[in-house]
Amino acid sequence: MKGLFMKDFLILKNQSKTLLMIFAIGIVMSLTFEPASLVFYIGMLGCLLALGTISYDEADHGYAFLFSLPINRKSYVIEKYLFILGSTVVFLAMSLVICGIMTVMGIYDRQNLLEELPSMLLALLMIIIVVCDITIPLRLKYGSEKSRIYLYLLSALCGVAGFVGSKLFPSMGAKFVAGIEQTPVILIVGVIIVFAIVSTFISVKVCEKIIAAKQF
Amino acid sequence: MLKVKELKKTYPGFELSCDMEVPAGRITGLIGQNGAGKSTLFKTVLQLCYPDSGNIELFGKDLKEITEKDKQDIGVVLAESQFSSYITIEDVIKIMKCFYEAFNEEDFRNKCAQFQLDTHKKIKELSTGMKAKLNVLLALSHKAKILLLDEPTVGLDVLARDDILAMIREYMVEDEERAALISSHISTDLETLCDDFYMIHDGKIILHEETDRLLSDYAIIKVSEEEYEKLDKKYLLKVKKEAFGYRCLSDQREFYMDNYPRLVIERSGIDELIELMLRGESI
């Protein structure tokens, strides 16, 4: 698995121009946007860049050679999740460093940042885990091009479902927010962690089956 | 080292069906036209695709029992598949060090220098020939006990092919327990390198022969129609009608040399053997 981590790390490293551009835009954003937007932007881009390593594996019949190396298919799936989630955490940490620097420079308000940051990070991690748990199986099953179409369809479906839901149950959103506000924070955090673990476990198992069934 | 027994793999319009053995200390060639099933056989042995039935043993183990550790002893070149083309050879070195305990970095760097491979170049910046050289160098870089080389010389000019073949030969001589299965559609590659070879056509092995025997005992006999009528046909494998009469393939050259000294009897190379095996008629 060490070799797989090294391969993905080097693929990311070779995109240094893209990485520099992300941070340059992030720093410019930090001057005008709220910390939440900055952390979301950098965290999400980190996640997407790491997800992109799947496309590099797939390109030019690359899977055939990859699986002739001393790895097994299960370890490939596990490494992919660890690498993508790990990279996202590293990018989030970097965005926090930028927030810290901006706070020291007096651009961000320290009190606001400390109040907003924990819930924001939790929400962001939740979004990223959901994105990964849906995107990775789709990418492995259908490849980069087809999976993109399925993701667009899925997003459109979610949008339509949200719209229809809000029309059918207009007060549901407000009730949900009010309910969350009354729930103890520790319970919310617990539910999110359990959800993330269960969702990722299911997603990993689905991916293992997809990869095990693939023939190259 | 590698045993393939009653292997069957079916795709729409194609069925691979073969038995094969690659013993230790031997270089076994696999020849056949494009689409004959060479790559499918390699991929099945590497578990990149799954057989419908049959049994494959590698290092004395069933293929399903092969571990990541065992895979360190396999050197692989696959036609049209390699490391991501967006990384450099320096990156490949770092990755190989992580994958293979026996990866010999110093030797690999020396060979790269010898073959003028710039390690700072990305793979996509290398020419076809350079990529082929890199692929073979990688397969030979970690003391693999068995080499599975699918078209390792494809896209190379004559000189580069000679270099690669010499490298493979040298690698095999280093340790006489090593084995290799090599496919190529260039017959001269196999004539000079392999101890024995299998000929595959439409997914089936149609011939297995020692290279020495092929070069010494196989013959092409060119006869007129009249001569053909008088010819003892019991040792003829294939016959093809030609403008001058018949071209016949036999694996008993001496017999025809002794009994028909006036006939045109030529030694058979692999190319002519392939052509007559595929296009000739059985007696």
Short mmCIF file of C-alpha atoms in Angstrom, two decimals, chain A residues 49-208:
data_model
loop_
_atom_site.label_atom_id
_atom_site.label_comp_id
_atom_site.label_asym_id
_atom_site.label_seq_id
_atom_site.Cartn_x
_atom_site.Cartn_y
_atom_site.Cartn_z
CA LEU A 49 -7.70 16.95 -6.73
CA ALA A 50 -7.14 13.75 -4.75
CA LEU A 51 -10.21 12.20 -6.42
CA GLY A 52 -8.53 13.04 -9.74
CA THR A 53 -5.83 10.43 -9.04
CA ILE A 54 -8.44 7.80 -10.00
CA SER A 55 -8.53 9.29 -13.51
CA TYR A 56 -4.73 9.06 -13.71
CA ASP A 57 -4.89 5.37 -12.69
CA GLU A 58 -7.53 4.70 -15.30
CA ALA A 59 -5.87 6.57 -18.20
CA ASP A 60 -4.04 4.63 -20.97
CA HIS A 61 -5.21 1.20 -19.67
CA GLY A 62 -3.30 1.99 -16.48
CA TYR A 63 -5.34 -0.32 -14.24
CA ALA A 64 -3.95 -3.41 -15.97
CA PHE A 65 -0.37 -2.48 -15.12
CA LEU A 66 -1.31 -1.20 -11.66
CA PHE A 67 -2.90 -4.49 -10.64
CA SER A 68 0.05 -6.48 -11.96
CA LEU A 69 2.14 -4.79 -9.23
CA PRO A 70 2.41 -6.36 -5.77
CA ILE A 71 -0.92 -5.08 -4.49
CA ASN A 72 -4.37 -6.59 -4.24
CA ARG A 73 -7.63 -5.03 -5.31
CA LYS A 74 -8.92 -4.50 -1.77
CA SER A 75 -5.84 -2.59 -0.69
CA TYR A 76 -6.24 -0.34 -3.75
CA VAL A 77 -9.74 0.65 -2.62
CA ILE A 78 -8.72 1.23 0.99
CA GLU A 79 -5.69 3.28 -0.06
CA LYS A 80 -7.87 5.43 -2.31
CA TYR A 81 -10.24 6.34 0.53
CA LEU A 82 -7.39 6.96 2.97
CA PHE A 83 -5.51 9.06 0.44
CA ILE A 84 -8.51 11.18 -0.57
CA LEU A 85 -9.73 11.77 2.99
CA GLY A 86 -6.16 12.31 4.20
CA SER A 87 -5.41 14.84 1.45
CA THR A 88 -8.65 16.67 2.25
CA VAL A 89 -7.68 16.92 5.92
CA VAL A 90 -4.24 18.26 4.95
CA PHE A 91 -5.83 20.88 2.68
CA LEU A 92 -8.27 21.83 5.44
CA ALA A 93 -5.38 22.20 7.85
CA MET A 94 -3.66 24.51 5.37
CA SER A 95 -6.81 26.59 5.02
CA LEU A 96 -6.91 26.89 8.81
CA VAL A 97 -3.32 28.10 8.79
CA ILE A 98 -4.34 30.82 6.30
CA CYS A 99 -7.30 31.71 8.57
CA GLY A 100 -4.91 31.91 11.50
CA ILE A 101 -2.56 34.22 9.61
CA MET A 102 -5.50 36.42 8.57
CA THR A 103 -6.66 36.59 12.18
CA VAL A 104 -3.20 37.60 13.39
CA MET A 105 -3.17 40.25 10.65
CA GLY A 106 -6.53 41.51 11.94
CA ILE A 107 -8.43 40.68 8.76
CA TYR A 108 -10.60 38.02 10.47
CA ASP A 109 -12.29 38.50 13.82
CA ARG A 110 -10.78 36.05 16.32
CA GLN A 111 -13.96 35.63 18.38
CA ASN A 112 -16.15 34.97 15.31
CA LEU A 113 -13.63 32.52 13.94
CA LEU A 114 -13.50 30.47 17.14
CA GLU A 115 -17.31 30.40 17.36
CA GLU A 116 -17.92 29.49 13.71
CA LEU A 117 -15.01 27.22 12.95
CA PRO A 118 -15.91 23.95 14.78
CA SER A 119 -19.45 23.68 13.35
CA MET A 120 -18.22 24.78 9.94
CA LEU A 121 -15.47 22.16 9.87
CA LEU A 122 -17.87 19.47 10.98
CA ALA A 123 -20.38 20.40 8.26
CA LEU A 124 -17.62 20.54 5.67
CA LEU A 125 -16.20 17.16 6.64
CA MET A 126 -19.70 15.75 6.44
CA ILE A 127 -20.18 17.16 2.90
CA ILE A 128 -16.77 15.89 1.79
CA ILE A 129 -17.40 12.40 3.14
CA VAL A 130 -20.76 12.26 1.35
CA VAL A 131 -19.12 13.50 -1.87
CA CYS A 132 -16.37 10.86 -1.59
CA ASP A 133 -18.71 8.04 -0.64
CA ILE A 134 -20.82 8.70 -3.73
CA THR A 135 -18.13 9.77 -6.19
CA ILE A 136 -15.50 7.06 -5.61
CA PRO A 137 -17.81 4.09 -6.38
CA LEU A 138 -19.19 5.92 -9.44
CA ARG A 139 -15.66 6.69 -10.70
CA LEU A 140 -14.49 3.11 -10.21
CA LYS A 141 -17.60 1.62 -11.79
CA TYR A 142 -18.12 3.91 -14.77
CA GLY A 143 -14.81 5.74 -15.31
CA SER A 144 -14.27 9.49 -15.23
CA GLU A 145 -16.43 10.53 -18.17
CA LYS A 146 -19.55 8.47 -17.51
CA SER A 147 -19.40 9.00 -13.75
CA ARG A 148 -19.46 12.78 -14.31
CA ILE A 149 -22.75 12.44 -16.20
CA TYR A 150 -24.21 10.28 -13.42
CA LEU A 151 -23.09 12.85 -10.84
CA TYR A 152 -24.81 15.66 -12.76
CA LEU A 153 -27.98 13.54 -12.95
CA LEU A 154 -27.75 12.75 -9.25
CA SER A 155 -27.27 16.44 -8.37
CA ALA A 156 -30.24 17.39 -10.56
CA LEU A 157 -32.33 14.68 -8.91
CA CYS A 158 -31.42 15.99 -5.44
CA GLY A 159 -32.30 19.53 -6.55
CA VAL A 160 -35.69 18.44 -7.88
CA ALA A 161 -36.37 16.38 -4.74
CA GLY A 162 -35.49 19.39 -2.57
CA PHE A 163 -37.71 21.68 -4.60
CA VAL A 164 -40.67 19.27 -4.56
CA GLY A 165 -40.14 18.62 -0.84
CA SER A 166 -40.17 22.34 -0.04
CA LYS A 167 -43.41 22.77 -1.99
CA LEU A 168 -45.12 19.75 -0.44
CA PHE A 169 -43.91 20.43 3.11
CA PRO A 170 -43.21 24.18 3.25
CA SER A 171 -42.56 24.35 7.00
CA MET A 172 -40.38 21.25 7.15
CA GLY A 173 -37.09 23.10 6.61
CA ALA A 174 -37.77 25.58 9.40
CA LYS A 175 -38.82 22.76 11.74
CA PHE A 176 -35.67 20.81 10.91
CA VAL A 177 -33.43 23.80 11.68
CA ALA A 178 -35.35 24.51 14.92
CA GLY A 179 -35.04 20.85 15.89
CA ILE A 180 -31.29 20.91 15.31
CA GLU A 181 -30.90 24.07 17.37
CA GLN A 182 -32.62 22.39 20.31
CA THR A 183 -30.53 19.19 20.02
CA PRO A 184 -27.41 18.98 22.21
CA VAL A 185 -24.23 19.59 20.22
CA ILE A 186 -22.65 16.36 21.45
CA LEU A 187 -25.59 14.38 20.03
CA ILE A 188 -25.31 16.10 16.64
CA VAL A 189 -21.57 15.42 16.52
CA GLY A 190 -22.19 11.80 17.48
CA VAL A 191 -24.84 11.34 14.80
CA ILE A 192 -22.57 12.88 12.16
CA ILE A 193 -19.63 10.67 13.15
CA VAL A 194 -21.77 7.52 13.13
CA PHE A 195 -23.29 8.53 9.78
CA ALA A 196 -19.84 9.16 8.29
CA ILE A 197 -18.50 5.82 9.49
CA VAL A 198 -21.52 3.82 8.28
CA SER A 199 -21.66 5.64 4.95
CA THR A 200 -17.94 5.20 4.29
CA PHE A 201 -18.03 1.55 5.34
CA ILE A 202 -20.86 0.84 2.87
CA SER A 203 -19.12 2.83 0.15
CA VAL A 204 -15.82 0.96 0.68
CA LYS A 205 -17.61 -2.40 0.51
CA VAL A 206 -19.40 -1.37 -2.71
CA CYS A 207 -16.07 -0.27 -4.23
CA GLU A 208 -14.39 -3.53 -3.24
#
